[in-house]
XYZ file of C-alpha atoms in Angstrom:
341
model
C 16.857 -40.351 -59.297
C 16.412 -43.222 -57.194
C 12.994 -44.456 -56.938
C 10.523 -44.031 -53.417
C 10.114 -47.630 -51.633
C 6.441 -46.806 -51.897
C 6.474 -47.056 -55.430
C 8.416 -49.933 -55.852
C 5.860 -51.402 -53.382
C 2.350 -50.761 -55.625
C 4.255 -52.237 -58.444
C 5.662 -55.119 -57.481
C 1.529 -55.411 -55.284
C 0.787 -54.940 -59.071
C 3.191 -58.081 -60.291
C 5.457 -56.346 -62.096
C 9.264 -56.784 -61.389
C 12.503 -56.033 -62.722
C 15.382 -57.572 -63.907
C 17.969 -55.772 -60.848
C 17.008 -53.877 -57.901
C 19.825 -52.135 -56.030
C 17.559 -51.451 -52.564
C 19.449 -49.220 -49.827
C 19.917 -46.607 -47.357
C 18.686 -45.864 -43.467
C 15.944 -47.126 -43.203
C 15.934 -51.210 -43.064
C 12.080 -50.916 -42.835
C 11.836 -50.605 -46.014
C 14.934 -52.591 -47.435
C 12.828 -55.748 -45.563
C 9.338 -54.765 -46.638
C 10.465 -55.097 -50.729
C 13.158 -57.860 -50.403
C 10.509 -60.282 -48.127
C 7.318 -59.506 -50.824
C 9.501 -60.437 -54.075
C 11.057 -63.538 -52.008
C 6.860 -64.116 -51.090
C 5.411 -63.681 -54.352
C 7.759 -63.616 -57.085
C 8.034 -67.065 -57.324
C 4.532 -69.447 -57.043
C 5.377 -71.915 -54.195
C 6.080 -75.295 -55.746
C 8.937 -72.890 -57.963
C 11.254 -71.642 -55.409
C 12.673 -74.789 -54.610
C 14.537 -74.698 -57.924
C 14.611 -71.361 -58.403
C 14.471 -69.273 -56.121
C 18.594 -68.461 -54.285
C 19.104 -66.445 -51.168
C 22.658 -65.354 -50.575
C 24.256 -63.281 -47.352
C 26.746 -61.035 -47.728
C 29.675 -62.059 -45.817
C 29.738 -65.300 -47.351
C 28.844 -64.040 -51.082
C 31.257 -62.407 -54.762
C 30.204 -60.691 -57.000
C 31.356 -63.837 -59.524
C 29.251 -66.143 -57.563
C 26.523 -63.943 -57.233
C 26.252 -63.592 -60.484
C 27.056 -66.839 -61.898
C 23.648 -67.772 -59.951
C 21.896 -64.209 -61.240
C 22.757 -66.100 -65.614
C 21.549 -69.096 -65.014
C 18.799 -69.832 -66.571
C 15.213 -71.604 -64.451
C 14.483 -74.723 -64.065
C 10.496 -75.624 -64.925
C 10.103 -72.322 -64.607
C 9.245 -68.654 -66.356
C 11.787 -66.811 -63.755
C 13.952 -67.592 -60.453
C 15.194 -64.836 -58.382
C 18.627 -64.266 -56.622
C 18.228 -61.998 -53.561
C 21.466 -60.894 -51.714
C 20.765 -60.193 -47.965
C 22.923 -58.154 -46.398
C 24.184 -56.840 -48.903
C 26.140 -53.962 -47.411
C 28.716 -56.808 -47.191
C 29.818 -58.009 -50.385
C 32.833 -56.751 -50.454
C 33.529 -55.687 -53.532
C 30.895 -53.514 -54.174
C 32.537 -50.378 -53.960
C 35.487 -51.387 -55.415
C 37.090 -51.169 -59.330
C 36.731 -55.030 -60.164
C 33.984 -55.465 -59.000
C 31.686 -52.740 -59.535
C 32.571 -52.719 -63.205
C 31.281 -56.482 -62.858
C 27.667 -56.106 -62.267
C 27.305 -52.721 -64.312
C 28.114 -54.835 -67.143
C 25.709 -57.043 -66.061
C 22.981 -54.508 -64.723
C 23.763 -53.277 -69.054
C 23.041 -57.047 -69.934
C 20.730 -58.737 -67.479
C 18.919 -62.146 -67.317
C 15.533 -61.149 -68.251
C 13.941 -64.399 -66.615
C 15.987 -63.517 -63.233
C 15.075 -61.078 -60.803
C 18.103 -60.497 -58.655
C 18.069 -58.345 -55.665
C 20.749 -56.396 -53.478
C 19.837 -55.364 -50.070
C 22.301 -52.990 -49.117
C 20.356 -51.446 -45.599
C 22.151 -48.631 -43.757
C 24.619 -47.009 -46.070
C 24.299 -45.541 -50.131
C 26.079 -46.238 -52.926
C 28.572 -43.379 -53.576
C 26.164 -41.451 -56.188
C 29.463 -39.842 -58.512
C 30.200 -43.601 -59.019
C 29.279 -44.954 -62.082
C 27.875 -48.194 -60.561
C 25.216 -45.672 -59.345
C 25.051 -44.097 -62.312
C 24.432 -47.465 -64.467
C 22.254 -48.707 -61.763
C 19.744 -45.399 -62.015
C 19.473 -45.456 -65.480
C 19.001 -49.278 -65.901
C 18.181 -50.935 -63.235
C 15.280 -49.960 -59.891
C 17.308 -48.074 -57.741
C 15.700 -47.013 -53.913
C 16.758 -45.274 -51.498
C 15.004 -46.460 -48.120
C 15.790 -43.151 -45.896
C 14.486 -42.352 -42.262
C 10.703 -41.411 -42.238
C 10.937 -37.619 -40.032
C 9.870 -37.288 -36.851
C 7.230 -34.266 -38.936
C 6.330 -36.795 -41.178
C 5.669 -39.960 -38.629
C 1.540 -38.640 -38.039
C 1.102 -39.129 -41.820
C 2.410 -42.057 -42.460
C 0.708 -43.932 -39.551
C -2.318 -42.247 -40.662
C -2.209 -43.769 -44.044
C -0.561 -47.103 -42.767
C -3.547 -47.945 -40.866
C -5.597 -46.777 -43.483
C -4.291 -49.000 -46.402
C -4.826 -51.360 -43.053
C -8.445 -51.003 -43.531
C -9.162 -48.698 -40.962
C -8.752 -45.251 -39.462
C -7.068 -43.502 -37.289
C -7.461 -40.226 -35.042
C -5.281 -37.555 -35.112
C -4.657 -37.967 -31.265
C -3.814 -41.935 -31.525
C -1.632 -40.493 -34.713
C 0.357 -38.217 -32.141
C 0.708 -40.500 -28.895
C 1.779 -43.613 -31.419
C 4.544 -41.144 -33.239
C 6.245 -39.422 -29.439
C 5.688 -42.295 -27.657
C 7.433 -44.629 -30.461
C 9.462 -42.706 -33.001
C 10.117 -43.787 -36.431
C 11.553 -47.103 -35.469
C 9.241 -48.376 -38.178
C 9.432 -51.744 -37.931
C 8.792 -51.268 -34.268
C 6.075 -48.961 -35.289
C 4.059 -51.225 -37.396
C 4.797 -54.287 -35.436
C 2.888 -52.557 -32.407
C 0.003 -50.999 -35.340
C -0.226 -54.192 -36.187
C -0.624 -56.300 -33.017
C -3.767 -53.639 -32.097
C -5.032 -54.104 -35.961
C -5.466 -58.005 -34.998
C -7.883 -57.416 -32.358
C -10.594 -55.579 -34.770
C -12.914 -58.065 -36.591
C -14.539 -54.915 -38.326
C -12.727 -51.271 -39.941
C -12.456 -48.685 -36.531
C -11.509 -45.292 -35.941
C -8.591 -45.998 -33.676
C -8.551 -43.956 -30.899
C -6.148 -43.605 -27.404
C -8.177 -46.030 -25.699
C -7.648 -48.484 -27.869
C -4.052 -47.685 -28.101
C -3.852 -48.384 -24.374
C -5.425 -51.570 -24.423
C -3.630 -53.158 -26.657
C 0.189 -51.967 -26.964
C 0.010 -50.778 -23.206
C 0.726 -46.759 -24.005
C -1.351 -45.158 -21.734
C -3.452 -42.670 -23.109
C -3.059 -39.821 -19.708
C 0.369 -41.011 -19.331
C 2.464 -40.708 -22.440
C 5.145 -38.367 -23.884
C 2.484 -36.396 -25.975
C 0.807 -35.428 -22.919
C 3.942 -34.478 -21.374
C 4.429 -31.384 -23.981
C 1.074 -30.765 -23.480
C 1.009 -30.437 -19.317
C 4.512 -28.461 -20.356
C 2.793 -26.322 -22.940
C -0.118 -25.471 -21.108
C 2.144 -24.894 -17.587
C -0.222 -27.580 -16.270
C 2.361 -28.554 -12.915
C 0.071 -30.913 -11.411
C 0.037 -32.969 -14.969
C 3.101 -32.603 -15.342
C 4.230 -33.648 -11.930
C 2.112 -36.989 -12.154
C 3.241 -37.730 -15.787
C 6.543 -37.527 -14.708
C 5.872 -39.658 -11.237
C 4.445 -42.550 -13.173
C 7.071 -42.358 -15.411
C 9.789 -43.160 -12.615
C 7.902 -45.844 -11.438
C 7.948 -47.159 -14.823
C 11.483 -46.372 -16.050
C 12.094 -49.352 -18.734
C 9.124 -48.283 -20.289
C 9.720 -44.345 -20.706
C 13.642 -44.163 -21.094
C 14.807 -40.169 -20.186
C 17.051 -39.872 -23.742
C 14.108 -40.766 -26.176
C 12.063 -37.509 -23.747
C 14.712 -35.083 -24.279
C 14.806 -35.915 -27.615
C 11.130 -35.080 -28.075
C 10.928 -32.006 -25.512
C 14.467 -30.672 -27.494
C 11.864 -30.896 -30.575
C 9.328 -28.985 -29.203
C 11.230 -26.167 -27.259
C 12.910 -25.968 -31.061
C 9.599 -25.829 -32.840
C 9.086 -23.023 -30.160
C 11.194 -21.018 -30.816
C 10.206 -21.038 -34.507
C 7.023 -20.255 -33.297
C 8.337 -16.907 -31.349
C 10.306 -15.212 -34.217
C 7.271 -16.113 -36.613
C 4.175 -14.790 -34.317
C 2.856 -13.559 -37.455
C 2.167 -15.987 -39.191
C -1.516 -17.940 -39.544
C -2.411 -21.473 -38.159
C -1.064 -22.718 -41.384
C 2.064 -20.878 -42.522
C 2.657 -21.987 -38.681
C 1.940 -25.982 -39.037
C 4.047 -25.763 -42.245
C 6.953 -24.281 -40.504
C 7.054 -26.249 -37.524
C 6.070 -30.031 -39.360
C 3.332 -30.325 -37.095
C -0.324 -31.065 -38.068
C -2.533 -28.013 -37.952
C -4.451 -29.337 -35.224
C -1.478 -29.115 -32.837
C -0.669 -25.082 -33.917
C -3.046 -24.372 -31.421
C -0.826 -26.114 -28.496
C 1.754 -24.081 -29.616
C 0.546 -20.516 -30.600
C -0.331 -21.069 -26.494
C 2.922 -22.503 -25.073
C 4.858 -19.566 -26.776
C 2.318 -17.195 -25.006
C 3.163 -19.060 -21.535
C 7.216 -19.049 -22.250
C 9.419 -16.059 -22.846
C 12.382 -16.150 -25.134
C 14.530 -15.729 -22.740
C 12.753 -18.895 -21.005
C 12.871 -21.337 -24.390
C 16.301 -20.778 -24.555
C 17.416 -21.421 -21.042
C 15.446 -24.329 -21.552
C 17.307 -25.478 -24.312
C 20.458 -24.766 -22.073
C 18.563 -27.453 -19.368
C 17.929 -29.839 -22.108
C 21.390 -30.106 -22.827
C 22.555 -30.107 -19.039
C 19.873 -33.461 -18.214
C 21.795 -34.800 -21.376
C 25.161 -34.826 -20.309
C 24.149 -35.463 -16.488
C 22.237 -38.772 -17.790
C 25.240 -40.140 -19.121
C 27.770 -39.276 -16.121
C 29.621 -36.197 -17.723
C 29.077 -33.440 -15.345
C 28.734 -35.507 -12.565
C 31.008 -37.589 -10.680
C 28.208 -39.669 -9.237
C 25.513 -41.769 -10.892
C 22.502 -39.885 -11.270
C 19.207 -41.405 -11.557
C 17.206 -40.732 -14.749
C 13.690 -40.359 -13.344
C 15.931 -37.789 -10.763
C 17.524 -36.029 -13.360
C 13.476 -36.018 -15.074
C 12.391 -34.386 -12.182
C 14.822 -31.667 -11.571
C 14.658 -31.104 -15.609
C 10.956 -30.968 -15.464
C 10.688 -28.494 -12.245
C 13.670 -26.542 -13.968
C 11.291 -25.808 -17.350
C 8.242 -24.687 -15.038
C 9.286 -22.727 -12.236
């Protein structure tokens, strides 16, 4: 079974390096993180000029990669060969290329660290190359972090930086930025660099250093809809309309679709306790109360209607159901009116 990026990073941080790493998957953030760690830490700076080779998939062949991998290090204990954008090596996945790689996998040079950064896709697990990598090398699968796992990830990431974060602040980041891990971690790092001592990050910090308003964000919009707070919901969408580039429509529609889909589950399982509901709809137990109140505020028929309104808004924003251009802020205002009335 493919290894998880987090476990490999722990091994690398403990200075445990393997001869071959094949990093694959849809989420490039973890592939880059492992690749960069090896590039910056496997060799001492003075050894890199002779013993570190960076290759790129479009220009590399299996033969050239393996020629470099089979070289012995110069005046050092090991060498590093990194193939970036390895998904563009045209021979990978073809019989002849795979057989050359398998031959090396079965007899790698112990003094070489060979890294393939194979982004946005995965090998066919039924084929021999994937099976051999899984048995005899480090095969890593970097999956997209699901939306429901973002808050725990943020909490752990902040903790690894020596700080802590409030649950609400976690949710604001998750709902406003989403699971683009590079953007998410960059924004957290940009905030944390301002702290000289350990702090507990709150919504005020996020507003001050990242620019996501603690009062006007996607998290507060879904909360206002849950509680049927018409004034607050209208205030938020008016703010969004004046700052539409910072609050694009499609991510808001996606979030609202997830929110009301969860409400359908809550409606269908109203006899469950808070912890069971939290597990079912994949949210922190802290937020279950909001969903139970929302389930009382919206009938089953209304929730089904809302899902239809969301699909209609998505089509309108893309110009599918209208011949005239429609302003995104107008689409959002009409959608929120339909949800609340």
